[in-house]
Amino acid sequence: GNSVTQMEGPVTLSEEAFLTINCTYTATGYPSLFWYVQYPGEGLQLLLKATKADDKGSNKGFEATYRKETTSFHLEKGSVQVSDSAVYFCALSLNDYKLSFGAGTTVTVRA
Amino acid sequence: DTEVTQTPKHLVMGMTNKKSLKCEQHMGHRAMYWYKQKAKKPPELMFVYSYEKLSINESVPSRFSPECPNSSLLNLHLHALQPEDSALYLCASRNLADNEQFFGPGTRLTVL
């Protein structure tokens, strides 16, 4: 079946530090890959996506590259801010209506 | 309009109450979803509607009853819930041409 594994954290960083959240996947076929972010008390927002191998998704200083050879989609940001404190979910989707989510990573950025 | 709206934002109900959650989107998406989310866990899929017809029910108890009156609206009717049903209920919609789902802000449900 399809599944997503991401580092669970929690991750605590200082402002301006470098953030990496690892995400690997298992899928039968060629999935689309997503990172969603959930700020405290809110719903999920799409942060970035990639639909095929070697695509790089980017948004708000975050980047992730679809690596088919390592089945990975790691999220990175070069300099985090307090406002980046949130829960981050890696997810995949094939054309079967469903999103398969990772367990989520809680990130806390301290001033 | 790239927004999914949900009402109410918060809901407190007793175990004998009947209430409904409402979701609306005007993006022309023909797939709509209900998810249940516990704190700091990933959303769990409950129901999927495609072209206003129920296409997936993830073995959800009958005390949750979905309804899709038209292509823009999705309801979730609640009856005789249990305290363990307290959670954030998220609605999402999807353009069938791609795999991206757009989520609403959720309804925070508390069952007393």
Short mmCIF file of C-alpha atoms in Angstrom, two decimals:
data_model
loop_
_atom_site.label_atom_id
_atom_site.label_comp_id
_atom_site.label_asym_id
_atom_site.label_seq_id
_atom_site.Cartn_x
_atom_site.Cartn_y
_atom_site.Cartn_z
CA GLY A 1 0.00 0.00 0.00
CA ASN A 2 0.87 3.68 -0.02
CA SER A 3 2.53 5.20 3.02
CA VAL A 4 4.53 8.20 4.18
CA THR A 5 7.18 8.23 6.90
CA GLN A 6 8.38 11.51 8.35
CA MET A 7 10.50 12.39 11.34
CA GLU A 8 8.10 12.95 14.20
CA GLY A 9 9.94 15.47 16.32
CA PRO A 10 9.17 17.59 18.14
CA VAL A 11 11.77 19.87 16.63
CA THR A 12 12.84 22.98 18.52
CA LEU A 13 15.00 25.59 16.81
CA SER A 14 16.24 29.11 17.33
CA GLU A 15 15.25 31.87 14.93
CA GLU A 16 17.36 31.97 11.75
CA ALA A 17 18.37 28.32 12.13
CA PHE A 18 18.20 25.84 9.25
CA LEU A 19 15.24 23.46 9.24
CA THR A 20 15.06 20.02 7.63
CA ILE A 21 12.16 17.61 8.01
CA ASN A 22 12.74 14.24 6.41
CA CYS A 23 9.98 12.52 4.47
CA THR A 24 10.13 9.22 2.60
CA TYR A 25 7.32 7.41 0.87
CA THR A 26 6.19 4.05 -0.47
CA ALA A 27 3.77 4.03 -3.36
CA THR A 28 2.55 1.78 -6.13
CA GLY A 29 2.85 4.11 -9.08
CA TYR A 30 3.92 7.72 -9.46
CA PRO A 31 2.41 9.85 -6.72
CA SER A 32 2.10 13.58 -6.34
CA LEU A 33 3.82 14.77 -3.17
CA PHE A 34 2.76 17.53 -0.81
CA TRP A 35 3.76 19.37 2.31
CA TYR A 36 0.89 20.77 4.34
CA VAL A 37 1.28 23.11 7.32
CA GLN A 38 -1.12 23.51 10.22
CA TYR A 39 -0.73 26.57 12.42
CA PRO A 40 -2.16 26.40 15.96
CA GLY A 41 -5.95 26.38 15.96
CA GLU A 42 -6.24 26.32 12.17
CA GLY A 43 -6.90 23.92 9.31
CA LEU A 44 -4.33 22.55 6.89
CA GLN A 45 -2.74 24.79 4.28
CA LEU A 46 -0.87 23.51 1.28
CA LEU A 47 2.72 24.69 1.63
CA LEU A 48 4.18 23.22 -1.56
CA LYS A 49 3.82 20.33 -3.96
CA ALA A 50 5.62 18.37 -6.67
CA THR A 51 4.00 16.15 -9.24
CA LYS A 52 6.91 14.35 -10.89
CA ALA A 53 10.49 13.26 -10.29
CA ASP A 54 13.06 16.06 -9.89
CA ASP A 55 10.36 18.71 -9.51
CA LYS A 56 11.14 21.25 -6.82
CA GLY A 57 8.27 22.79 -4.90
CA SER A 58 8.87 26.09 -3.13
CA ASN A 59 6.87 28.59 -1.13
CA LYS A 60 7.52 31.08 1.70
CA GLY A 61 11.22 30.17 1.75
CA PHE A 62 10.49 26.44 2.05
CA GLU A 63 11.69 23.98 -0.58
CA ALA A 64 11.36 20.27 -1.27
CA THR A 65 12.58 18.18 -4.21
CA TYR A 66 10.84 15.04 -5.45
CA ARG A 67 13.58 12.38 -5.43
CA LYS A 68 12.36 9.21 -7.08
CA GLU A 69 15.66 7.33 -6.61
CA THR A 70 15.51 7.75 -2.83
CA THR A 71 11.67 8.00 -2.62
CA SER A 72 12.05 11.16 -0.60
CA PHE A 73 10.58 14.65 -0.37
CA HIS A 74 12.50 16.39 2.41
CA LEU A 75 11.37 19.85 3.50
CA GLU A 76 14.00 22.56 4.04
CA LYS A 77 14.11 26.20 5.02
CA GLY A 78 17.30 28.16 5.35
CA SER A 79 16.31 30.62 8.09
CA VAL A 80 13.23 29.96 10.20
CA GLN A 81 11.13 32.53 11.99
CA VAL A 82 8.95 32.28 15.08
CA SER A 83 5.95 32.44 12.75
CA ASP A 84 7.02 29.10 11.21
CA SER A 85 6.07 27.30 14.42
CA ALA A 86 3.46 24.77 13.32
CA VAL A 87 2.81 21.12 12.57
CA TYR A 88 4.07 20.00 9.16
CA PHE A 89 2.56 17.03 7.31
CA CYS A 90 4.10 15.26 4.34
CA ALA A 91 1.52 13.58 2.10
CA LEU A 92 1.17 11.72 -1.16
CA SER A 93 -1.67 11.15 -3.56
CA LEU A 94 -2.22 8.85 -6.48
CA ASN A 95 -5.29 9.29 -8.67
CA ASP A 96 -7.49 7.46 -6.16
CA TYR A 97 -9.11 10.40 -4.32
CA LYS A 98 -7.06 9.79 -1.18
CA LEU A 99 -4.24 11.61 0.54
CA SER A 100 -1.86 9.48 2.61
CA PHE A 101 -0.37 11.56 5.40
CA GLY A 102 2.76 11.18 7.46
CA ALA A 103 2.46 11.36 11.24
CA GLY A 104 3.27 15.08 11.34
CA THR A 105 6.23 16.99 12.75
CA THR A 106 5.76 19.67 15.38
CA VAL A 107 8.21 22.53 14.90
CA THR A 108 8.76 25.19 17.53
CA VAL A 109 10.95 28.20 16.74
CA ARG A 110 12.23 30.24 19.68
CA ALA A 111 13.12 33.93 19.46
CA ASP B 1 -12.33 32.26 -4.86
CA THR B 2 -9.88 29.60 -3.63
CA GLU B 3 -11.43 29.09 -0.25
CA VAL B 4 -13.25 26.34 1.57
CA THR B 5 -15.45 27.66 4.36
CA GLN B 6 -16.81 25.73 7.32
CA THR B 7 -19.44 26.58 9.90
CA PRO B 8 -19.65 26.66 12.79
CA LYS B 9 -16.09 27.26 13.95
CA HIS B 10 -16.78 25.71 17.35
CA LEU B 11 -19.58 23.39 18.47
CA VAL B 12 -20.37 21.94 21.88
CA MET B 13 -23.07 19.28 22.01
CA GLY B 14 -24.48 16.71 24.37
CA MET B 15 -24.66 13.03 23.56
CA THR B 16 -28.40 13.24 22.83
CA ASN B 17 -28.21 16.29 20.56
CA LYS B 18 -28.53 16.46 16.78
CA LYS B 19 -26.36 18.99 15.01
CA SER B 20 -24.92 19.59 11.56
CA LEU B 21 -21.60 20.81 10.22
CA LYS B 22 -21.56 22.74 6.97
CA CYS B 23 -18.88 23.11 4.30
CA GLU B 24 -18.94 25.26 1.16
CA GLN B 25 -16.62 25.82 -1.79
CA HIS B 26 -17.01 27.83 -4.97
CA MET B 27 -13.98 26.58 -6.89
CA GLY B 28 -16.02 24.22 -9.06
CA HIS B 29 -14.40 21.19 -7.46
CA ARG B 30 -16.40 18.01 -7.91
CA ALA B 31 -14.79 15.98 -5.10
CA MET B 32 -15.40 16.88 -1.46
CA TYR B 33 -14.15 15.25 1.71
CA TRP B 34 -14.76 14.99 5.44
CA TYR B 35 -11.84 14.29 7.75
CA LYS B 36 -11.56 13.86 11.51
CA GLN B 37 -8.41 15.09 13.23
CA LYS B 38 -7.24 14.54 16.78
CA ALA B 39 -4.66 16.89 18.29
CA LYS B 40 -1.28 16.80 16.52
CA LYS B 41 -2.28 13.72 14.53
CA PRO B 42 -2.80 13.55 10.78
CA PRO B 43 -6.34 13.88 9.47
CA GLU B 44 -8.28 10.62 9.12
CA LEU B 45 -10.48 10.30 6.08
CA MET B 46 -14.17 9.76 6.80
CA PHE B 47 -16.12 10.30 3.56
CA VAL B 48 -15.53 11.24 -0.06
CA TYR B 49 -18.14 12.62 -2.45
CA SER B 50 -17.51 12.64 -6.16
CA TYR B 51 -20.01 14.41 -8.43
CA GLU B 52 -22.34 14.70 -5.44
CA LYS B 53 -22.40 10.95 -4.90
CA LEU B 54 -20.86 9.17 -1.93
CA SER B 55 -17.88 7.26 -3.28
CA ILE B 56 -15.93 6.39 -0.12
CA ASN B 57 -17.10 5.68 3.42
CA GLU B 58 -14.16 4.69 5.61
CA SER B 59 -16.29 2.49 7.89
CA VAL B 60 -17.55 5.51 9.81
CA PRO B 61 -20.19 4.85 12.52
CA SER B 62 -23.76 5.64 11.47
CA ARG B 63 -24.02 8.42 14.05
CA PHE B 64 -22.17 10.47 11.39
CA SER B 65 -24.31 11.03 8.30
CA PRO B 66 -22.93 12.97 5.33
CA GLU B 67 -24.97 14.79 2.73
CA CYS B 68 -24.03 16.59 -0.47
CA PRO B 69 -27.03 18.72 -1.54
CA ASN B 70 -25.21 20.24 -4.52
CA SER B 71 -21.75 20.61 -6.01
CA SER B 72 -20.80 23.46 -3.66
CA LEU B 73 -22.15 22.21 -0.35
CA LEU B 74 -21.28 19.37 1.97
CA ASN B 75 -22.94 18.66 5.31
CA LEU B 76 -22.16 16.30 8.13
CA HIS B 77 -25.12 15.43 10.33
CA LEU B 78 -24.31 14.37 13.88
CA HIS B 79 -26.54 12.37 16.21
CA ALA B 80 -25.93 10.52 19.47
CA LEU B 81 -22.20 11.21 19.48
CA GLN B 82 -19.78 9.98 22.10
CA PRO B 83 -17.17 12.02 23.98
CA GLU B 84 -14.43 10.28 21.97
CA ASP B 85 -15.89 11.91 18.85
CA SER B 86 -14.57 15.24 20.10
CA ALA B 87 -12.08 16.41 17.46
CA LEU B 88 -11.43 18.91 14.69
CA TYR B 89 -13.58 18.10 11.66
CA LEU B 90 -12.05 19.23 8.40
CA CYS B 91 -13.67 19.59 5.03
CA ALA B 92 -11.66 19.57 1.82
CA SER B 93 -12.32 19.83 -1.88
CA ARG B 94 -10.37 18.75 -4.92
CA ASN B 95 -10.23 19.50 -8.60
CA LEU B 96 -10.50 16.11 -10.26
CA ALA B 97 -7.94 17.20 -12.86
CA ASP B 98 -5.16 17.05 -10.27
CA ASN B 99 -4.45 15.65 -6.82
CA GLU B 100 -4.37 18.83 -4.75
CA GLN B 101 -6.86 19.10 -1.90
CA PHE B 102 -7.91 22.43 -0.41
CA PHE B 103 -8.84 22.34 3.25
CA GLY B 104 -11.23 24.46 5.25
CA PRO B 105 -10.38 25.85 8.70
CA GLY B 106 -12.32 23.11 10.47
CA THR B 107 -15.02 22.85 13.11
CA ARG B 108 -13.79 22.18 16.63
CA LEU B 109 -16.36 19.75 18.09
CA THR B 110 -16.69 18.97 21.78
CA VAL B 111 -19.10 16.24 22.89
CA LEU B 112 -20.06 16.37 26.56
#
